[in-house]
Coordinates of C-alpha atoms and ligand atoms in Angstrom, one line a residue:
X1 CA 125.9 188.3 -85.9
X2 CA 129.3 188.5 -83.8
X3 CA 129.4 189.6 -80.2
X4 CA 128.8 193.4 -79.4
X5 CA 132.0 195.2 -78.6
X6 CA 132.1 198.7 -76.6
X7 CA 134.8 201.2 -76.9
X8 CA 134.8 203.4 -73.7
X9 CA 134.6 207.1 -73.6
X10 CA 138.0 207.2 -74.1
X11 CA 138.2 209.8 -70.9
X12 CA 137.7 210.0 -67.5
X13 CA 134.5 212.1 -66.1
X14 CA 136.0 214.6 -63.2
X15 CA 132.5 215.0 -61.9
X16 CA 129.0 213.5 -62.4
X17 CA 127.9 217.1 -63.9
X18 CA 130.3 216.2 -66.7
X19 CA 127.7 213.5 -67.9
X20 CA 124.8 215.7 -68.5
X21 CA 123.6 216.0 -72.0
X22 CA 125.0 214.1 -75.0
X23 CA 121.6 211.9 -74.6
X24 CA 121.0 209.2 -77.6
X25 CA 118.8 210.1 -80.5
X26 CA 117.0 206.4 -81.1
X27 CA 114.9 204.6 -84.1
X28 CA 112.0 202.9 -82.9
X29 CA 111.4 199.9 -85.2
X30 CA 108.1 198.3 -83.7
X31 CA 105.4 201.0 -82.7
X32 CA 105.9 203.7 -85.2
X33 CA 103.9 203.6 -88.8
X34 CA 105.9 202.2 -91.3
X35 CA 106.2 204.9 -94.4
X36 CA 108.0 207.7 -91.7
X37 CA 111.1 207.2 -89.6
X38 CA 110.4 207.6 -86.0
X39 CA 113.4 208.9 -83.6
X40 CA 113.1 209.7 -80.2
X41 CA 115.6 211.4 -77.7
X42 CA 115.4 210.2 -74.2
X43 CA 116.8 212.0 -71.9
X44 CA 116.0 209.5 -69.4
X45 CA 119.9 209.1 -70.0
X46 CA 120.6 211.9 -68.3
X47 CA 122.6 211.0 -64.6
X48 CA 119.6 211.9 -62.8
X49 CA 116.9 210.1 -65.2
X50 CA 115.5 213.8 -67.0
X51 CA 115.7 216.8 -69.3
X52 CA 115.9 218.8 -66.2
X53 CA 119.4 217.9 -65.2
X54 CA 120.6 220.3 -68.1
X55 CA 118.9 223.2 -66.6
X56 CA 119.6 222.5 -63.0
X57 CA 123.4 222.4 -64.1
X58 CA 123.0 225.9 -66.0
X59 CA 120.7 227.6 -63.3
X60 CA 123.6 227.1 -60.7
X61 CA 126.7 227.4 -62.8
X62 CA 125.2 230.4 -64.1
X63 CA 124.7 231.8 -60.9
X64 CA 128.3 231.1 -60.0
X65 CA 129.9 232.4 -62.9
X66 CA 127.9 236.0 -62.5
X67 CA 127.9 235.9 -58.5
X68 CA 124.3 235.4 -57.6
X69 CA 124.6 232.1 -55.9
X70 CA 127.5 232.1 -52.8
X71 CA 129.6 229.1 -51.8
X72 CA 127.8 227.5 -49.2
X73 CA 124.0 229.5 -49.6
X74 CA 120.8 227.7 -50.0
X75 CA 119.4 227.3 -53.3
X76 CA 115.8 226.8 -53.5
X77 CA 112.8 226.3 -55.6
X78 CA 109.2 224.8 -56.6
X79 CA 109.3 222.1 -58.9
X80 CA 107.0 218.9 -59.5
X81 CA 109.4 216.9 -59.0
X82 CA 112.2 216.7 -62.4
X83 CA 114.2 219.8 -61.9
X84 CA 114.0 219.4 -58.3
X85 CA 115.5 215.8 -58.6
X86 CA 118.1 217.5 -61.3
X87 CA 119.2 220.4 -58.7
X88 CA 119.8 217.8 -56.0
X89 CA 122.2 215.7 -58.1
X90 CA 123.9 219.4 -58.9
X91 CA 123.6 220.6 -55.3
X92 CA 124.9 217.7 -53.7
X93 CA 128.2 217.6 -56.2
X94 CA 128.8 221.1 -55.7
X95 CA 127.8 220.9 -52.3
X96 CA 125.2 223.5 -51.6
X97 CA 122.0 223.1 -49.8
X98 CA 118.9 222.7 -51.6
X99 CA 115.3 223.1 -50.2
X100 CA 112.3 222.1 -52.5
X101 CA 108.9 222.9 -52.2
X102 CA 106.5 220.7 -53.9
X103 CA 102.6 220.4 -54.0
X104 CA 101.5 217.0 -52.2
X105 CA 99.4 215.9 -55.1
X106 CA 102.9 215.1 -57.2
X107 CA 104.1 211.5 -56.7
X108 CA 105.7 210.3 -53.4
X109 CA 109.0 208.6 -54.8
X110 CA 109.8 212.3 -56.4
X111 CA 109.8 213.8 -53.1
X112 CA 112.0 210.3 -51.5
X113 CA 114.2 210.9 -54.4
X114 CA 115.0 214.3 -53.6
X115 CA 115.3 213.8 -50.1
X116 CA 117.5 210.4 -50.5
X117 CA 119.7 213.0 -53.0
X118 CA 120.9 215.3 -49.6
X119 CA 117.3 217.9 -50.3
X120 CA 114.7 219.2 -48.0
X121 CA 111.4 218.9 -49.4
X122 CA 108.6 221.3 -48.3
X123 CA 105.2 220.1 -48.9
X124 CA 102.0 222.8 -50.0
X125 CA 98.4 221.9 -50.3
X126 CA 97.4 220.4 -53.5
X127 CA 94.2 222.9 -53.5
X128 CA 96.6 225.9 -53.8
X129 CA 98.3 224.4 -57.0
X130 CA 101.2 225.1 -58.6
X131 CA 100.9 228.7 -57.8
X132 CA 100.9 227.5 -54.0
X133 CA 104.3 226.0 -54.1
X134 CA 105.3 228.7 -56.5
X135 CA 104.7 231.7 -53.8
X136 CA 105.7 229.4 -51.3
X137 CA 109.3 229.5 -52.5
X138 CA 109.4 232.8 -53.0
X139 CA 108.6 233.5 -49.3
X140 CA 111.4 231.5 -48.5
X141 CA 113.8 233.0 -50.6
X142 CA 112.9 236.2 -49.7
X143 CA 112.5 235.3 -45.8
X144 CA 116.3 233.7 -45.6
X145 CA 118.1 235.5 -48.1
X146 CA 118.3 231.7 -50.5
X147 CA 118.9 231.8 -53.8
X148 CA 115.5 231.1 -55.6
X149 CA 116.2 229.0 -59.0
X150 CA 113.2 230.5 -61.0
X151 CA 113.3 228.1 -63.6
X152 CA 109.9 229.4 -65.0
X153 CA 111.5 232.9 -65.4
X154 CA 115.2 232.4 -66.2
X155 CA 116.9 232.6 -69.3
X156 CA 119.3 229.9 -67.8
X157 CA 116.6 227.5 -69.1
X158 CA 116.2 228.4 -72.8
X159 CA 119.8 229.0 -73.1
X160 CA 121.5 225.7 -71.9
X161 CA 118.4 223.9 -74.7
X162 CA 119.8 226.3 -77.3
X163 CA 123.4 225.0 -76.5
X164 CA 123.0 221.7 -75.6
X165 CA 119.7 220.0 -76.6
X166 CA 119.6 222.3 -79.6
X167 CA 123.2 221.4 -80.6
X168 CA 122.9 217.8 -79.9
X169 CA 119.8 217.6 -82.4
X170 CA 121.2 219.1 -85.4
X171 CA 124.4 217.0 -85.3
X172 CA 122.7 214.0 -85.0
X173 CA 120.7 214.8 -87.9
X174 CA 124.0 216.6 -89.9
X175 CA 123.5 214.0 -92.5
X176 CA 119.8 213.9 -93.4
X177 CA 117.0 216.1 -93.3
X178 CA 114.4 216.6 -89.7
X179 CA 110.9 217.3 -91.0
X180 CA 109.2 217.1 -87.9
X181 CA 110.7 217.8 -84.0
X182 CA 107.9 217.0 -81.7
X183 CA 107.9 218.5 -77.5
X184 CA 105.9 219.3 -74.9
X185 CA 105.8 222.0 -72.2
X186 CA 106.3 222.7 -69.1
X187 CA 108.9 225.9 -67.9
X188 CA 108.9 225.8 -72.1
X189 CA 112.8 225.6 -72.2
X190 CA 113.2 222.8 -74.3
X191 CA 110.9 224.3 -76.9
X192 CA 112.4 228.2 -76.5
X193 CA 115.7 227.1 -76.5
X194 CA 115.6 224.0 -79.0
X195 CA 113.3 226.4 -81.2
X196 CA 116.0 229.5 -81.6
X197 CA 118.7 227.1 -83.1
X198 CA 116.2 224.9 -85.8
X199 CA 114.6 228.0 -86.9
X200 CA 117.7 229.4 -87.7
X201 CA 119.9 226.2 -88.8
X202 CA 117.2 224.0 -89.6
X203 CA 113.9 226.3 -91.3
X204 CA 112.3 223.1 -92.9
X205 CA 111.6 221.2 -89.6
X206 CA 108.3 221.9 -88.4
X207 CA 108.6 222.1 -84.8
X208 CA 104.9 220.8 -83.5
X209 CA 103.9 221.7 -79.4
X210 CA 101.7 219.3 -77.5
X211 CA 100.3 220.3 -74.2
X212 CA 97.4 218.3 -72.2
X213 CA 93.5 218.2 -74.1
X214 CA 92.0 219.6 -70.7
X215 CA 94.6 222.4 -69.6
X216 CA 95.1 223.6 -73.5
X217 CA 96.4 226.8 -72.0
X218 CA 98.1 228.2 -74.9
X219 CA 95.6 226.7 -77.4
X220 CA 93.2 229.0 -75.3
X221 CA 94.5 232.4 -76.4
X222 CA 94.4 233.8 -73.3
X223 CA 98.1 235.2 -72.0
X224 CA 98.3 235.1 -67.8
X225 CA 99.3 238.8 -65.8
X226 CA 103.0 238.3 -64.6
X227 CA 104.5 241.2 -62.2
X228 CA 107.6 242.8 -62.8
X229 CA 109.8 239.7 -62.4
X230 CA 107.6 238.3 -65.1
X231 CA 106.1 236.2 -62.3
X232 CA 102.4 235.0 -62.6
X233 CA 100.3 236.6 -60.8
X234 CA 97.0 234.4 -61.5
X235 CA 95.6 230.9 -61.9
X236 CA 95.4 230.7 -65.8
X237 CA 91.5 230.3 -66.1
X238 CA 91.8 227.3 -68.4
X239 CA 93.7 225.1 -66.6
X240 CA 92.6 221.6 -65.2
X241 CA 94.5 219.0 -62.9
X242 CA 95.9 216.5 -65.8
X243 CA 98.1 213.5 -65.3
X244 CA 100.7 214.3 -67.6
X245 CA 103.4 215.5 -64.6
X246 CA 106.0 218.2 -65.7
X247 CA 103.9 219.4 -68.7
X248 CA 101.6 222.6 -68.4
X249 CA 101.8 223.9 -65.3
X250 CA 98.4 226.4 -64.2
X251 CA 100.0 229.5 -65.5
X252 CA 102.0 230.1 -69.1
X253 CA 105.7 230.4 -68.0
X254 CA 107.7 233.4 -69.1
X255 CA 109.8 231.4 -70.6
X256 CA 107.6 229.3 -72.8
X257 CA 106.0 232.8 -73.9
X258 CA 108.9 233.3 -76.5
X259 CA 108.4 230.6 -78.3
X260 CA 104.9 231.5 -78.3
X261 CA 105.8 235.3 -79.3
X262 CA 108.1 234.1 -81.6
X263 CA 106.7 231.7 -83.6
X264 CA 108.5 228.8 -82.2
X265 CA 105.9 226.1 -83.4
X266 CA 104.0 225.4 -86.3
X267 CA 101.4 223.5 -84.5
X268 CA 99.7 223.3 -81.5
X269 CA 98.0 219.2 -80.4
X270 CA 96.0 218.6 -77.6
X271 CA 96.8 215.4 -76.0
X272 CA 94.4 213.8 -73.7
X273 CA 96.2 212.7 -70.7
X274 CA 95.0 208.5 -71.1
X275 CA 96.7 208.7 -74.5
X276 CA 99.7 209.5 -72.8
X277 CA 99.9 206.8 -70.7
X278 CA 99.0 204.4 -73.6
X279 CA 101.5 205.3 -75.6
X280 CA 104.5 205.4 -72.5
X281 CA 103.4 201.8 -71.8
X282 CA 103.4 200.7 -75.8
X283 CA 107.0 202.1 -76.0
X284 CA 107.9 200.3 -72.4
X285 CA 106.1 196.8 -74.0
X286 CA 106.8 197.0 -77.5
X287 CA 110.4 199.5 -77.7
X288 CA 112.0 198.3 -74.5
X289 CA 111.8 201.9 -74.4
X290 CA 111.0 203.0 -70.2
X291 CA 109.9 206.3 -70.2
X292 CA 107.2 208.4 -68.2
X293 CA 103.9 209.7 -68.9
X294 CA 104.7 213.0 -70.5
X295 CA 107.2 211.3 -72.8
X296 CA 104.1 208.8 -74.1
X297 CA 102.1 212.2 -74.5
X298 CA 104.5 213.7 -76.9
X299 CA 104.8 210.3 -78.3
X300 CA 100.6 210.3 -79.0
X301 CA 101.4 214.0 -80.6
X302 CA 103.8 212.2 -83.1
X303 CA 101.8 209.6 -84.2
X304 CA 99.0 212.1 -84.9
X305 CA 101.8 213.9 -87.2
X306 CA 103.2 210.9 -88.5
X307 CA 99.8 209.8 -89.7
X308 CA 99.6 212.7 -92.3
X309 CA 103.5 212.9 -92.6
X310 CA 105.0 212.0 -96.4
X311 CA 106.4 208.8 -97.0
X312 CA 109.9 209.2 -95.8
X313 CA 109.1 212.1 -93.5
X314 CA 112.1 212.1 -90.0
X315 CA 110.5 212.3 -87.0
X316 CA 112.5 213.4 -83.7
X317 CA 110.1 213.0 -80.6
X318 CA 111.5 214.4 -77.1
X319 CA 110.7 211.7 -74.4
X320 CA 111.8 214.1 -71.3
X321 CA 112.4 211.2 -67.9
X322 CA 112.0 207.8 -66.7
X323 CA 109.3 205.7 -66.1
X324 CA 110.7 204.4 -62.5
X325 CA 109.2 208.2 -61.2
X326 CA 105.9 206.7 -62.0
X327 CA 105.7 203.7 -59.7
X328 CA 102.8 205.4 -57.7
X329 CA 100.8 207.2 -60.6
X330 CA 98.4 206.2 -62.5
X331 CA 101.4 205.1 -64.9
X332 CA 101.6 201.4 -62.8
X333 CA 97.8 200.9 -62.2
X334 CA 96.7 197.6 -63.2
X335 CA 100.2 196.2 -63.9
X336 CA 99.7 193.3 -61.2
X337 CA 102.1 192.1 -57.8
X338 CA 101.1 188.6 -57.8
X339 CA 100.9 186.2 -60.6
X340 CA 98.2 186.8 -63.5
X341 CA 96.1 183.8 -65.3
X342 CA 98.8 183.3 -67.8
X343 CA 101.6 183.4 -65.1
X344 CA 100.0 180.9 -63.2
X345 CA 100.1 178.8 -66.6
X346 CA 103.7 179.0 -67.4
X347 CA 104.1 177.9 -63.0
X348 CA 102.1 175.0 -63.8
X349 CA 103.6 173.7 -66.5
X350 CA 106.9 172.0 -65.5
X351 CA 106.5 168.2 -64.6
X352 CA 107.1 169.2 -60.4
X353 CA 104.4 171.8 -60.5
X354 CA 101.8 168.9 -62.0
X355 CA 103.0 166.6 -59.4
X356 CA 102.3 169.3 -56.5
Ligands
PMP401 N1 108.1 216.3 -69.0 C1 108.6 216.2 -67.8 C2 108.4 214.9 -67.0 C3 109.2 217.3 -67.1 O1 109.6 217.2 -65.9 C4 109.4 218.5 -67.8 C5 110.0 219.7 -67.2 N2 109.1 220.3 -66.3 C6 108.9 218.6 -69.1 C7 108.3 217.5 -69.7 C8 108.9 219.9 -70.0 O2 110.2 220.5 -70.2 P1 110.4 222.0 -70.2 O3 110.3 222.5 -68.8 O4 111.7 222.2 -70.8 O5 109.3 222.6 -71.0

């Protein structure tokens, strides 16, 4: 095998914003079973490690091209952590302020990331949940005259998914057939978006929808009250604190409920939140692929599909961040600082060591 040669973009990039997107569809060739192909787009590749860098680039270019965002005005919003991350990467490019508010119960190096990316971060009790931060940001909007994001409610979400994420999917696969294209949830975006262009372009591929075994929100039947601004008004009533950050949030989103209303999935898997976690740390181990905990949940939703998938099936399995946003979650427990019983064997076994 020769040496590996690279060829360059063959441009320049006039901004960091021009290097959203375009992330790598990848064969895994280790962990997957052996009679299906398994793919995976990570969009860890993205410049701010996530999926939500495509809509944190749409929700403010949006904005500028129809006037709702000013030069100069604060932009602001609730977010666990992802699309916050992804607005402060667009906010400090295009230079506008950006002021987050986040529930404390989400992991601390979201919040240092966001602040060492030029945000404010506005922490809400982790009793009120995610409506807490939610309402929170609204008041703040409302009480300054920001510019709230509402990435739960706009159609800026689904609609940079259908033309980016969407787009990026079917020419990757232009020269063979998907069978199976496998996401979570949490605004829904990827799924509305993604979902409009393969069930026009790409009616075989089953599209299958994972969300967390102990907040099966959709799974549960039950839609939430929203106000006029499609807003939630309540705490859905099955909803449970899971560890799967950035999937299900404790309301359905307004924007996930078209895919629901429209049939975009054929299934519907229930992933319990330890499976997750298994699985991000097999594709870390085994793949060389680092990727965070809701990426090894929809991972665990593909191997359940490509356990009864026909031989020969192509599996595309949307791994949505990083695993460095984990360091502090129940991601990294266990994984040792000092030096293990096999660690200390490989230290001992060099002539000096014995000697000492
Ligand atoms: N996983 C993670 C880690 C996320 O941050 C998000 C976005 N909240 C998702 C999955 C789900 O993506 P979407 O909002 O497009 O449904």
């Amino acid at each position: 095998m020769s040496i590996r040669t690279t060829t360059g973009h063959g441009r320049r990039f006039d901004s960091i914003l021009d290097t959203v997107g375009n992330t790598p569809t990848i064969r895994l060739n280790r962990i997957a079973p052996e009679h299906v192909n398994v793919f995976v787009k990570s969009e860890a590749f993205n410049p701010a490690g996530s999926v939500k860098d495509r809509l944190a680039l749409n929700i403010i270019e949006a904005a500028e091209r129809d006037g709702r965002l000013k030069p100069g005005q604060t932009v602001i919003e609730a977010t666990s952590g992802n699309t916050g991350i992804g607005l402060a990467m667009v906010c400090a490019a295009k230079g506008y302020p950006l002021v987050v508010t986040m529930a404390e119960s989400f992991s601390v190096e979201r919040r240092r990331l966001m602040r060492f990316l030029g945000a404010k971060v506005v922490l809400t009790p982790k009793e009120l949940k995610g409506t807490g931060m939610y309402d929170k940001a609204k008041e703040l909007a409302e009480t300054n005259g920001w510019f709230l994001a509402s990435q739960f409610e706009t159609p800026d979400n689904a609609n940079i998914h259908e033309s980016t994420t969407a787009r990026e999917i079917m020419a990757d696969f232009a020269d063979t057939r998907l069978d199976y294209w496998v996401t979570g949830y949490g605004t829904g975006g990827t799924v509305s978006g993604v979902s409009r262009v393969l069930r026009r372009d790409s009616p075989e591929t089953r599209i299958i929808l994972a969300e967390p075994a102990n907040a099966a929100i959709v799974s549960s039947g039950y839609t939430n009250a929203r106000n006029d601004s499609n807003q939630p008004t309540e705490s859905h009533p099955e909803f449970e604190p899971h560890p799967i950050q950035g999937w299900t949030p404790d309301f359905i989103p307004f924007v996930l409920q078209e895919a629901i209303d429209k049939g975009g999935y054929d299934s519907l898997l229930k992933i319990p939140g330890p499976d997750g976690i298994a699985w991000s740390r097999r594709l870390a181990a085994e793949e060389g692929i680092f990727v965070g905990i809701s990426a090894g949940a929809t991972f665990a939703a593909a191997m359940e599909v490509a356990r009864d998938a026909p031989e020969g099936s192509n599996i595309l399995v949307m791994l949505p961040d990083t695993g460095e946003r984990y360091l502090s979650t129940p991601l990294f427990e266990g994984i040792p600082e000092g030096m293990d019983d096999e660690e200390l064997a490989i230290s001992k076994s060099t002539p000096t060591a014995q000697m000492g």
